[in-house]
One Martini backbone bead per residue (centre of mass of N, CA, C, O) as a GRO file, in nm:
protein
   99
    1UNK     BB    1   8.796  -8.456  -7.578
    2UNK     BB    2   8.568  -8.350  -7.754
    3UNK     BB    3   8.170  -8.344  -7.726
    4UNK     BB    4   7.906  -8.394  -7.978
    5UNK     BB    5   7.603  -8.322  -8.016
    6UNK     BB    6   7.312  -8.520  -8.115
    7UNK     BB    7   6.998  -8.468  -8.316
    8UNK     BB    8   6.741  -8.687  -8.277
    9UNK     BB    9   6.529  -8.835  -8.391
   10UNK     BB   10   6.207  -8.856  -8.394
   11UNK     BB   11   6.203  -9.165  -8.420
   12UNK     BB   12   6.393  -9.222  -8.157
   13UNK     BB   13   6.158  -9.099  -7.948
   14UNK     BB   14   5.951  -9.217  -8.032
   15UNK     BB   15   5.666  -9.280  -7.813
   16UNK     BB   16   5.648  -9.424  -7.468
   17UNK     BB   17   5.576  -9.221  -7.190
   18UNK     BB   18   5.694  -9.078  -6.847
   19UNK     BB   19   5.541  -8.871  -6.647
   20UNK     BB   20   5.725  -8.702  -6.356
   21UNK     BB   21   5.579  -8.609  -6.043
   22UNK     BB   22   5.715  -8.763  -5.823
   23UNK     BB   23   5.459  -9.003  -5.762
   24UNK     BB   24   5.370  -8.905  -6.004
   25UNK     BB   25   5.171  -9.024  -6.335
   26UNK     BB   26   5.203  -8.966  -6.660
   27UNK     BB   27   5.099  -9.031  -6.993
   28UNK     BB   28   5.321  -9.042  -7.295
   29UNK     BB   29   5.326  -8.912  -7.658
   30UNK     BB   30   5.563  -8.942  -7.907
   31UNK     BB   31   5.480  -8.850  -8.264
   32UNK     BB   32   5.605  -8.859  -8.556
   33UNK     BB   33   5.385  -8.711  -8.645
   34UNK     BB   34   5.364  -8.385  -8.636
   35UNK     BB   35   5.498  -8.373  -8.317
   36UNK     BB   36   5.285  -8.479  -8.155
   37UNK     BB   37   5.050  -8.556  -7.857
   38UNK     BB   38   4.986  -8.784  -7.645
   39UNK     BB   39   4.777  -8.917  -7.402
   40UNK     BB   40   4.758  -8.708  -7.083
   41UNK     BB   41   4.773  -8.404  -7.183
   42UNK     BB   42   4.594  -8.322  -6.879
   43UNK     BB   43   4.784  -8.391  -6.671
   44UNK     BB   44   5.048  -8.227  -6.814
   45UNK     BB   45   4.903  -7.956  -6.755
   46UNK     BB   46   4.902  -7.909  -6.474
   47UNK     BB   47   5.229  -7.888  -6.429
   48UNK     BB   48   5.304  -7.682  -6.675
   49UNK     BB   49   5.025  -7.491  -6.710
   50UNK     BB   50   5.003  -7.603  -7.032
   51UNK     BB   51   4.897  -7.754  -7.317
   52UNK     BB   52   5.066  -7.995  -7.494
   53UNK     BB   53   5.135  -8.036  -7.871
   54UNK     BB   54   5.427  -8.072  -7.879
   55UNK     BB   55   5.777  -8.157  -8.026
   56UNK     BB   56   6.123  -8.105  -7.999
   57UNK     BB   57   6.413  -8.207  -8.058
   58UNK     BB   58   6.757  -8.188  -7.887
   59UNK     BB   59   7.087  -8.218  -7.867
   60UNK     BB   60   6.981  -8.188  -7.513
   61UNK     BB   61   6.670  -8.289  -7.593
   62UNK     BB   62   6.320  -8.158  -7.509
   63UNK     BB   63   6.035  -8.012  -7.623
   64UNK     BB   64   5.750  -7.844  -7.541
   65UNK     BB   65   5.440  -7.741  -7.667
   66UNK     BB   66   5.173  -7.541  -7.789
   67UNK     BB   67   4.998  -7.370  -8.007
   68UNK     BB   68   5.190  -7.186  -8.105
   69UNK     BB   69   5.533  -7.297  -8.066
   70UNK     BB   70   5.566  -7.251  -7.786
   71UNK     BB   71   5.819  -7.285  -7.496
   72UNK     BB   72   5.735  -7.444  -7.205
   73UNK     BB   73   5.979  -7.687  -7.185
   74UNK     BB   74   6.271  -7.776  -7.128
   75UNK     BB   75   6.443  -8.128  -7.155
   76UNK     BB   76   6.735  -8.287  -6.989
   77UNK     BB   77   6.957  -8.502  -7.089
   78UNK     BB   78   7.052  -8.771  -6.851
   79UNK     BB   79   6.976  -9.037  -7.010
   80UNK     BB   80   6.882  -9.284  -7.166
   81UNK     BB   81   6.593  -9.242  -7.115
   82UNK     BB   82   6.608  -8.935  -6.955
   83UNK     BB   83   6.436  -8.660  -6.845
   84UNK     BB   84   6.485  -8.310  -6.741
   85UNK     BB   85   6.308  -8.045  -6.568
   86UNK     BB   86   6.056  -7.735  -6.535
   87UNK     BB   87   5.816  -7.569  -6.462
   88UNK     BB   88   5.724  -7.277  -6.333
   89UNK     BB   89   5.758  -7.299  -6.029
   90UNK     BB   90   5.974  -7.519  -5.993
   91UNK     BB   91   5.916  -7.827  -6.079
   92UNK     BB   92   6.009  -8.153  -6.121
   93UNK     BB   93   6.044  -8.355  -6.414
   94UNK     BB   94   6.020  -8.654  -6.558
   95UNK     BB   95   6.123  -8.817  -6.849
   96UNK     BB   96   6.021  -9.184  -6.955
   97UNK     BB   97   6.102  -9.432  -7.088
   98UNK     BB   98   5.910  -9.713  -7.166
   99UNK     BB   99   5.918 -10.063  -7.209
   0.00000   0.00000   0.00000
């Protein structure tokens, strides 16, 4: 049997999450209001290379944006509150929702 991916909504992902690289760990917040991102996106612009401003939900995960609503990183949904992405360099970053 065929399964098709859910689109879930803003309101289903906002929230407290922490972006993991290797034993590092930044603090991010997904904000239903504007798709805005709050927490320490300054450490997490380190990592990806350029600081993301915004986020789009997507049926297999979450996009990071910048300033111009370009996507810096797709994180694809591992499972229920946990994405895996890629740097630009090529290393592996983990968004996990916080309890």
């Amino acid at each position: 049997m065929a399964s098709s991916l859910v689109l879930p909504s803003t309101a289903q992902l906002a929230g407290h999450w922490q972006l993991h690289q290797g034993d590092q760990v930044c603090a991010l917040d997904l904000q239903e209001q504007a798709n805005s991102l709050g927490g320490d996106v300054a450490c997490v612009a380190q990592w990806l290379g350029e600081k993301p401003l915004t986020w789009s939900p997507t049926p297999d995960g979450i996009w990071l944006m910048n300033a111009e609503g370009s996507g810096i990183t797709h994180l694809n949904r591992q499972k229920e509150g946990e994405y895996e992405g890629r740097t630009k360099s090529g290393g592996v970053v983990a968004l996990r929702r916080t309890p």
